């Protein structure tokens, strides 16, 4: 019996365990000091009322003979897909129901989609970025090359005609940098992919944080994208579904490589290896799109955005370079005085007891940067910024 040796190549991530260890050591020595965590990547606001009500009703329905649901369609119920279709049509993106696949979240689909592609492909991944892209490709032994994201390109790498790749990951708004591609930039990526017979895997998990209608929330707002892109979305950050689990992936019917429709391949993959998202959860997700649901989720998103603004304003005041914070829950700041990411982490922990995430944990180009998030409470974020303001002086 031989194992998949590629797992030996995975780099162990000590990022969050090292943070936890350092914080625990500090707390032991300084039990009276209040630590404020601005490193949280998970949402903290509870599910909104309308969603809870829909989940409750669906659970009651499931307990009746006429309302019971067994195995559902693997690709999701039409009642939810119809809502997603309408949501896209508001941005003039026309989708067929068959192009929408409901899943248990973006992370699973981002990994599973690789079943569709040869391991001989070369993958282009921005650095720094959400670590799942690198690890899932490493597990399947694809050649990975990196697109450098840095201060110069404001953490938004652009296509390079000299770089040959078959699969490219774009994440906008980005985790960890909060950077958002504009329309012209995405047009360049779509043109590059179409010209080079490449596919874009577009991670739009944070699209709900975009409030400028000129910024694309979907790659399909770009002409030609249906011939070269798959989009991954999630209710996690949109509606606090990180623990409830629901997302969706859009695979256009037009998408064709080697005379194979990727939409049909994905349908085959999902119907073979996945048995759908619970009916109860899909009812909850559909409630997100009701008028009340939209209003309530927006209140939560705006709460996080207000926190992000507090952080951004503090950095502006001290002329510190950062990306994100406006259309994203993340603020990606340059460490002052050329400190490394971990030096700045230790400095903040020891001096003001504010915990963030060292940028170097997201890729080599993250060195010298630091991620702060807006998923804490307003009161804590405010206090953390008052403390930061004092030491930055
Ligand atoms: N994509 C990005 C960029 C993320 O940061 C996350 C979670 O933090 C995910 C996808 C995962 O989303 P989900 O909870 O839908 O699996």
PDB file of C-alpha atoms in Angstrom, residues 12-240:
ATOM      1  CA  UNK A  12       3.055  22.600   8.591  1.00  0.00           C
ATOM      2  CA  UNK A  13       1.424  25.875   9.514  1.00  0.00           C
ATOM      3  CA  UNK A  14       2.465  27.061  12.936  1.00  0.00           C
ATOM      4  CA  UNK A  15       0.952  30.506  12.450  1.00  0.00           C
ATOM      5  CA  UNK A  16      -2.107  30.309  14.663  1.00  0.00           C
ATOM      6  CA  UNK A  17      -0.612  27.817  17.138  1.00  0.00           C
ATOM      7  CA  UNK A  18       2.431  30.087  17.637  1.00  0.00           C
ATOM      8  CA  UNK A  19       0.131  33.077  18.178  1.00  0.00           C
ATOM      9  CA  UNK A  20      -1.903  31.114  20.737  1.00  0.00           C
ATOM     10  CA  UNK A  21       1.288  30.000  22.512  1.00  0.00           C
ATOM     11  CA  UNK A  22       2.722  33.522  22.697  1.00  0.00           C
ATOM     12  CA  UNK A  23      -0.566  34.940  23.983  1.00  0.00           C
ATOM     13  CA  UNK A  24      -0.867  32.162  26.603  1.00  0.00           C
ATOM     14  CA  UNK A  25       2.702  32.803  27.827  1.00  0.00           C
ATOM     15  CA  UNK A  26       2.052  36.538  28.072  1.00  0.00           C
ATOM     16  CA  UNK A  27      -1.233  36.030  29.963  1.00  0.00           C
ATOM     17  CA  UNK A  28       0.454  33.715  32.433  1.00  0.00           C
ATOM     18  CA  UNK A  29       3.065  36.359  33.244  1.00  0.00           C
ATOM     19  CA  UNK A  30       0.598  39.267  33.148  1.00  0.00           C
ATOM     20  CA  UNK A  31      -2.774  37.965  34.346  1.00  0.00           C
ATOM     21  CA  UNK A  32      -4.152  41.467  35.011  1.00  0.00           C
ATOM     22  CA  UNK A  33      -3.564  42.794  31.465  1.00  0.00           C
ATOM     23  CA  UNK A  34      -6.530  42.886  29.068  1.00  0.00           C
ATOM     24  CA  UNK A  35      -5.701  41.414  25.695  1.00  0.00           C
ATOM     25  CA  UNK A  36      -7.614  42.628  22.641  1.00  0.00           C
ATOM     26  CA  UNK A  37      -7.757  40.232  19.705  1.00  0.00           C
ATOM     27  CA  UNK A  38      -7.765  41.810  16.276  1.00  0.00           C
ATOM     28  CA  UNK A  39      -6.586  38.668  14.590  1.00  0.00           C
ATOM     29  CA  UNK A  40      -9.959  36.933  14.413  1.00  0.00           C
ATOM     30  CA  UNK A  41     -10.754  35.549  10.947  1.00  0.00           C
ATOM     31  CA  UNK A  42     -14.159  34.271  11.999  1.00  0.00           C
ATOM     32  CA  UNK A  43     -17.312  36.345  12.237  1.00  0.00           C
ATOM     33  CA  UNK A  44     -18.634  37.092  15.721  1.00  0.00           C
ATOM     34  CA  UNK A  45     -22.153  38.463  15.143  1.00  0.00           C
ATOM     35  CA  UNK A  46     -24.924  35.875  15.563  1.00  0.00           C
ATOM     36  CA  UNK A  47     -27.141  34.689  12.717  1.00  0.00           C
ATOM     37  CA  UNK A  48     -29.771  37.270  11.885  1.00  0.00           C
ATOM     38  CA  UNK A  49     -33.378  36.860  13.081  1.00  0.00           C
ATOM     39  CA  UNK A  50     -34.878  36.155   9.662  1.00  0.00           C
ATOM     40  CA  UNK A  51     -32.373  33.362   8.989  1.00  0.00           C
ATOM     41  CA  UNK A  52     -32.945  31.781  12.417  1.00  0.00           C
ATOM     42  CA  UNK A  53     -36.708  31.886  11.855  1.00  0.00           C
ATOM     43  CA  UNK A  54     -36.348  30.178   8.457  1.00  0.00           C
ATOM     44  CA  UNK A  55     -34.087  27.484   9.938  1.00  0.00           C
ATOM     45  CA  UNK A  56     -36.572  26.916  12.781  1.00  0.00           C
ATOM     46  CA  UNK A  57     -39.501  26.626  10.390  1.00  0.00           C
ATOM     47  CA  UNK A  58     -37.572  24.244   8.131  1.00  0.00           C
ATOM     48  CA  UNK A  59     -36.706  22.059  11.138  1.00  0.00           C
ATOM     49  CA  UNK A  60     -40.388  21.913  12.122  1.00  0.00           C
ATOM     50  CA  UNK A  61     -41.304  21.089   8.512  1.00  0.00           C
ATOM     51  CA  UNK A  62     -38.800  18.212   8.561  1.00  0.00           C
ATOM     52  CA  UNK A  63     -40.682  16.721  11.511  1.00  0.00           C
ATOM     53  CA  UNK A  64     -43.893  16.355   9.521  1.00  0.00           C
ATOM     54  CA  UNK A  65     -44.714  13.628   6.972  1.00  0.00           C
ATOM     55  CA  UNK A  66     -45.561  16.157   4.262  1.00  0.00           C
ATOM     56  CA  UNK A  67     -42.616  18.473   4.944  1.00  0.00           C
ATOM     57  CA  UNK A  68     -39.915  15.851   5.363  1.00  0.00           C
ATOM     58  CA  UNK A  69     -36.976  16.062   2.953  1.00  0.00           C
ATOM     59  CA  UNK A  70     -34.569  13.200   2.391  1.00  0.00           C
ATOM     60  CA  UNK A  71     -31.716  13.348  -0.099  1.00  0.00           C
ATOM     61  CA  UNK A  72     -32.066  16.559  -2.046  1.00  0.00           C
ATOM     62  CA  UNK A  73     -30.560  17.486  -5.393  1.00  0.00           C
ATOM     63  CA  UNK A  74     -26.761  17.312  -4.940  1.00  0.00           C
ATOM     64  CA  UNK A  75     -26.371  20.676  -6.623  1.00  0.00           C
ATOM     65  CA  UNK A  76     -28.903  22.396  -4.350  1.00  0.00           C
ATOM     66  CA  UNK A  77     -32.598  23.242  -4.260  1.00  0.00           C
ATOM     67  CA  UNK A  78     -34.053  25.512  -6.937  1.00  0.00           C
ATOM     68  CA  UNK A  79     -35.606  27.812  -4.307  1.00  0.00           C
ATOM     69  CA  UNK A  80     -32.086  28.857  -3.222  1.00  0.00           C
ATOM     70  CA  UNK A  81     -30.610  28.882  -6.726  1.00  0.00           C
ATOM     71  CA  UNK A  82     -33.451  31.158  -7.881  1.00  0.00           C
ATOM     72  CA  UNK A  83     -32.510  33.664  -5.155  1.00  0.00           C
ATOM     73  CA  UNK A  84     -28.841  33.557  -6.137  1.00  0.00           C
ATOM     74  CA  UNK A  85     -29.791  34.029  -9.788  1.00  0.00           C
ATOM     75  CA  UNK A  86     -31.802  37.144  -8.837  1.00  0.00           C
ATOM     76  CA  UNK A  87     -28.927  38.413  -6.693  1.00  0.00           C
ATOM     77  CA  UNK A  88     -26.590  38.244  -9.712  1.00  0.00           C
ATOM     78  CA  UNK A  89     -29.145  39.792 -12.049  1.00  0.00           C
ATOM     79  CA  UNK A  90     -29.084  42.931  -9.867  1.00  0.00           C
ATOM     80  CA  UNK A  91     -25.526  43.384 -11.138  1.00  0.00           C
ATOM     81  CA  UNK A  92     -26.542  42.541 -14.699  1.00  0.00           C
ATOM     82  CA  UNK A  93     -25.051  39.078 -14.586  1.00  0.00           C
ATOM     83  CA  UNK A  94     -27.413  36.575 -16.180  1.00  0.00           C
ATOM     84  CA  UNK A  95     -27.060  33.056 -14.815  1.00  0.00           C
ATOM     85  CA  UNK A  96     -28.882  29.830 -15.628  1.00  0.00           C
ATOM     86  CA  UNK A  97     -29.976  27.791 -12.616  1.00  0.00           C
ATOM     87  CA  UNK A  98     -27.787  24.960 -13.907  1.00  0.00           C
ATOM     88  CA  UNK A  99     -24.724  27.158 -13.548  1.00  0.00           C
ATOM     89  CA  UNK A 100     -25.208  27.475  -9.790  1.00  0.00           C
ATOM     90  CA  UNK A 101     -24.061  24.706  -7.423  1.00  0.00           C
ATOM     91  CA  UNK A 102     -24.875  24.939  -3.721  1.00  0.00           C
ATOM     92  CA  UNK A 103     -22.157  23.648  -1.428  1.00  0.00           C
ATOM     93  CA  UNK A 104     -21.199  23.458   2.224  1.00  0.00           C
ATOM     94  CA  UNK A 105     -18.874  26.435   1.780  1.00  0.00           C
ATOM     95  CA  UNK A 106     -16.226  27.909  -0.462  1.00  0.00           C
ATOM     96  CA  UNK A 107     -13.324  26.042   1.117  1.00  0.00           C
ATOM     97  CA  UNK A 108     -14.571  22.589   0.088  1.00  0.00           C
ATOM     98  CA  UNK A 109     -15.313  23.660  -3.469  1.00  0.00           C
ATOM     99  CA  UNK A 110     -11.994  25.473  -3.850  1.00  0.00           C
ATOM    100  CA  UNK A 111     -10.265  22.214  -3.017  1.00  0.00           C
ATOM    101  CA  UNK A 112     -12.663  19.856  -4.790  1.00  0.00           C
ATOM    102  CA  UNK A 113     -12.672  21.749  -8.085  1.00  0.00           C
ATOM    103  CA  UNK A 114      -9.134  20.485  -8.655  1.00  0.00           C
ATOM    104  CA  UNK A 115     -10.640  17.048  -9.467  1.00  0.00           C
ATOM    105  CA  UNK A 116     -11.485  18.577 -12.856  1.00  0.00           C
ATOM    106  CA  UNK A 117      -7.945  19.497 -13.832  1.00  0.00           C
ATOM    107  CA  UNK A 118      -4.896  17.517 -14.856  1.00  0.00           C
ATOM    108  CA  UNK A 119      -2.067  17.409 -12.359  1.00  0.00           C
ATOM    109  CA  UNK A 120       0.188  18.410 -15.261  1.00  0.00           C
ATOM    110  CA  UNK A 121      -1.145  21.960 -15.131  1.00  0.00           C
ATOM    111  CA  UNK A 122       0.899  24.837 -13.772  1.00  0.00           C
ATOM    112  CA  UNK A 123      -0.862  26.922 -11.150  1.00  0.00           C
ATOM    113  CA  UNK A 124      -0.325  30.626 -10.557  1.00  0.00           C
ATOM    114  CA  UNK A 125      -1.070  31.746  -7.001  1.00  0.00           C
ATOM    115  CA  UNK A 126      -0.701  35.252  -5.609  1.00  0.00           C
ATOM    116  CA  UNK A 127       1.612  35.619  -2.626  1.00  0.00           C
ATOM    117  CA  UNK A 128       0.528  36.422   0.071  1.00  0.00           C
ATOM    118  CA  UNK A 129      -2.850  34.686  -0.029  1.00  0.00           C
ATOM    119  CA  UNK A 130      -5.361  32.369   1.660  1.00  0.00           C
ATOM    120  CA  UNK A 131      -3.228  29.207   2.227  1.00  0.00           C
ATOM    121  CA  UNK A 132      -5.839  26.714   0.950  1.00  0.00           C
ATOM    122  CA  UNK A 133      -4.884  27.260  -2.730  1.00  0.00           C
ATOM    123  CA  UNK A 134      -1.271  26.232  -2.196  1.00  0.00           C
ATOM    124  CA  UNK A 135      -2.014  23.260   0.036  1.00  0.00           C
ATOM    125  CA  UNK A 136      -4.753  21.747  -2.156  1.00  0.00           C
ATOM    126  CA  UNK A 137      -2.475  21.900  -5.204  1.00  0.00           C
ATOM    127  CA  UNK A 138       0.469  20.522  -3.255  1.00  0.00           C
ATOM    128  CA  UNK A 139      -1.684  17.542  -2.263  1.00  0.00           C
ATOM    129  CA  UNK A 140      -2.100  16.785  -5.975  1.00  0.00           C
ATOM    130  CA  UNK A 141       1.482  17.621  -6.954  1.00  0.00           C
ATOM    131  CA  UNK A 142       0.807  20.474  -9.379  1.00  0.00           C
ATOM    132  CA  UNK A 143       3.620  22.854 -10.233  1.00  0.00           C
ATOM    133  CA  UNK A 144       2.999  26.098  -8.366  1.00  0.00           C
ATOM    134  CA  UNK A 145       4.380  29.482  -9.340  1.00  0.00           C
ATOM    135  CA  UNK A 146       3.706  32.684  -7.446  1.00  0.00           C
ATOM    136  CA  UNK A 147       2.489  36.099  -8.499  1.00  0.00           C
ATOM    137  CA  UNK A 148       4.210  38.680  -6.360  1.00  0.00           C
ATOM    138  CA  UNK A 149       1.853  40.933  -4.430  1.00  0.00           C
ATOM    139  CA  UNK A 150       3.623  43.838  -2.785  1.00  0.00           C
ATOM    140  CA  UNK A 151       3.492  47.487  -1.837  1.00  0.00           C
ATOM    141  CA  UNK A 152       4.318  48.508  -5.405  1.00  0.00           C
ATOM    142  CA  UNK A 153       1.278  46.809  -6.973  1.00  0.00           C
ATOM    143  CA  UNK A 154      -0.789  47.523  -3.849  1.00  0.00           C
ATOM    144  CA  UNK A 155      -1.063  43.786  -3.312  1.00  0.00           C
ATOM    145  CA  UNK A 156      -2.942  43.287  -6.595  1.00  0.00           C
ATOM    146  CA  UNK A 157      -0.665  41.330  -8.944  1.00  0.00           C
ATOM    147  CA  UNK A 158      -1.451  41.704 -12.636  1.00  0.00           C
ATOM    148  CA  UNK A 159      -1.001  39.201 -15.483  1.00  0.00           C
ATOM    149  CA  UNK A 160       2.351  38.933 -17.156  1.00  0.00           C
ATOM    150  CA  UNK A 161       2.512  37.610 -20.720  1.00  0.00           C
ATOM    151  CA  UNK A 162       5.870  36.021 -19.981  1.00  0.00           C
ATOM    152  CA  UNK A 163       4.349  33.894 -17.249  1.00  0.00           C
ATOM    153  CA  UNK A 164       2.794  30.672 -18.471  1.00  0.00           C
ATOM    154  CA  UNK A 165       0.170  29.127 -16.244  1.00  0.00           C
ATOM    155  CA  UNK A 166      -2.977  27.069 -16.794  1.00  0.00           C
ATOM    156  CA  UNK A 167      -4.849  27.809 -13.584  1.00  0.00           C
ATOM    157  CA  UNK A 168      -4.806  31.113 -11.738  1.00  0.00           C
ATOM    158  CA  UNK A 169      -6.365  31.967  -8.390  1.00  0.00           C
ATOM    159  CA  UNK A 170      -7.725  35.445  -7.794  1.00  0.00           C
ATOM    160  CA  UNK A 171      -9.227  36.456  -4.478  1.00  0.00           C
ATOM    161  CA  UNK A 172     -10.993  39.816  -4.359  1.00  0.00           C
ATOM    162  CA  UNK A 173     -11.592  41.296  -1.804  1.00  0.00           C
ATOM    163  CA  UNK A 174      -8.473  39.516  -0.722  1.00  0.00           C
ATOM    164  CA  UNK A 175      -7.642  37.575   2.382  1.00  0.00           C
ATOM    165  CA  UNK A 176      -5.274  38.623   3.961  1.00  0.00           C
ATOM    166  CA  UNK A 177      -4.624  41.955   2.199  1.00  0.00           C
ATOM    167  CA  UNK A 178      -8.179  43.302   1.836  1.00  0.00           C
ATOM    168  CA  UNK A 179      -7.155  44.569  -1.627  1.00  0.00           C
ATOM    169  CA  UNK A 180      -9.901  44.679  -4.287  1.00  0.00           C
ATOM    170  CA  UNK A 181      -9.442  44.467  -8.054  1.00  0.00           C
ATOM    171  CA  UNK A 182     -11.212  47.106 -10.118  1.00  0.00           C
ATOM    172  CA  UNK A 183     -12.970  46.448 -13.410  1.00  0.00           C
ATOM    173  CA  UNK A 184     -10.027  47.357 -15.661  1.00  0.00           C
ATOM    174  CA  UNK A 185      -7.699  45.079 -13.725  1.00  0.00           C
ATOM    175  CA  UNK A 186     -10.090  42.136 -13.924  1.00  0.00           C
ATOM    176  CA  UNK A 187     -10.570  42.807 -17.638  1.00  0.00           C
ATOM    177  CA  UNK A 188      -6.816  42.343 -18.059  1.00  0.00           C
ATOM    178  CA  UNK A 189      -6.903  39.048 -16.190  1.00  0.00           C
ATOM    179  CA  UNK A 190      -9.861  37.784 -18.251  1.00  0.00           C
ATOM    180  CA  UNK A 191      -8.129  38.800 -21.496  1.00  0.00           C
ATOM    181  CA  UNK A 192      -4.940  37.063 -20.356  1.00  0.00           C
ATOM    182  CA  UNK A 193      -6.806  33.857 -19.424  1.00  0.00           C
ATOM    183  CA  UNK A 194      -8.752  33.750 -22.692  1.00  0.00           C
ATOM    184  CA  UNK A 195      -5.593  34.368 -24.710  1.00  0.00           C
ATOM    185  CA  UNK A 196      -3.574  31.728 -22.858  1.00  0.00           C
ATOM    186  CA  UNK A 197      -6.284  29.059 -22.627  1.00  0.00           C
ATOM    187  CA  UNK A 198      -6.102  29.342 -18.849  1.00  0.00           C
ATOM    188  CA  UNK A 199      -8.800  29.219 -16.198  1.00  0.00           C
ATOM    189  CA  UNK A 200      -9.379  31.736 -13.407  1.00  0.00           C
ATOM    190  CA  UNK A 201     -10.591  30.374 -10.076  1.00  0.00           C
ATOM    191  CA  UNK A 202     -12.190  33.481  -8.596  1.00  0.00           C
ATOM    192  CA  UNK A 203     -12.717  33.501  -4.851  1.00  0.00           C
ATOM    193  CA  UNK A 204     -15.450  36.018  -4.031  1.00  0.00           C
ATOM    194  CA  UNK A 205     -15.982  34.943  -0.416  1.00  0.00           C
ATOM    195  CA  UNK A 206     -15.825  38.585   0.720  1.00  0.00           C
ATOM    196  CA  UNK A 207     -17.859  40.194  -2.113  1.00  0.00           C
ATOM    197  CA  UNK A 208     -20.503  41.473   0.322  1.00  0.00           C
ATOM    198  CA  UNK A 209     -17.992  43.932   1.781  1.00  0.00           C
ATOM    199  CA  UNK A 210     -17.787  45.848  -1.499  1.00  0.00           C
ATOM    200  CA  UNK A 211     -19.913  48.947  -1.266  1.00  0.00           C
ATOM    201  CA  UNK A 212     -18.669  50.848  -4.322  1.00  0.00           C
ATOM    202  CA  UNK A 213     -20.911  49.911  -7.244  1.00  0.00           C
ATOM    203  CA  UNK A 214     -18.002  50.543  -9.648  1.00  0.00           C
ATOM    204  CA  UNK A 215     -16.022  47.690  -8.153  1.00  0.00           C
ATOM    205  CA  UNK A 216     -16.905  44.222  -9.460  1.00  0.00           C
ATOM    206  CA  UNK A 217     -18.364  41.836  -6.905  1.00  0.00           C
ATOM    207  CA  UNK A 218     -18.302  39.008  -9.395  1.00  0.00           C
ATOM    208  CA  UNK A 219     -15.809  38.078 -12.128  1.00  0.00           C
ATOM    209  CA  UNK A 220     -18.840  37.557 -14.384  1.00  0.00           C
ATOM    210  CA  UNK A 221     -19.383  41.314 -14.453  1.00  0.00           C
ATOM    211  CA  UNK A 222     -16.416  41.209 -16.852  1.00  0.00           C
ATOM    212  CA  UNK A 223     -17.134  40.433 -20.495  1.00  0.00           C
ATOM    213  CA  UNK A 224     -15.592  37.163 -21.615  1.00  0.00           C
ATOM    214  CA  UNK A 225     -15.291  35.780 -18.067  1.00  0.00           C
ATOM    215  CA  UNK A 226     -17.843  33.048 -18.707  1.00  0.00           C
ATOM    216  CA  UNK A 227     -15.326  31.481 -21.088  1.00  0.00           C
ATOM    217  CA  UNK A 228     -12.491  31.374 -18.586  1.00  0.00           C
ATOM    218  CA  UNK A 229     -13.663  31.550 -14.973  1.00  0.00           C
ATOM    219  CA  UNK A 230     -15.310  29.707 -12.112  1.00  0.00           C
ATOM    220  CA  UNK A 231     -16.519  31.711  -9.120  1.00  0.00           C
ATOM    221  CA  UNK A 232     -16.643  30.610  -5.468  1.00  0.00           C
ATOM    222  CA  UNK A 233     -18.964  32.333  -3.027  1.00  0.00           C
ATOM    223  CA  UNK A 234     -19.986  31.828   0.533  1.00  0.00           C
ATOM    224  CA  UNK A 235     -22.604  32.763   3.087  1.00  0.00           C
ATOM    225  CA  UNK A 236     -19.877  32.609   5.748  1.00  0.00           C
ATOM    226  CA  UNK A 237     -18.871  36.258   5.814  1.00  0.00           C
ATOM    227  CA  UNK A 238     -22.018  37.528   4.086  1.00  0.00           C
ATOM    228  CA  UNK A 239     -24.443  36.196   6.660  1.00  0.00           C
ATOM    229  CA  UNK A 240     -22.383  34.674   9.470  1.00  0.00           C
TER     230      UNK A 240
END
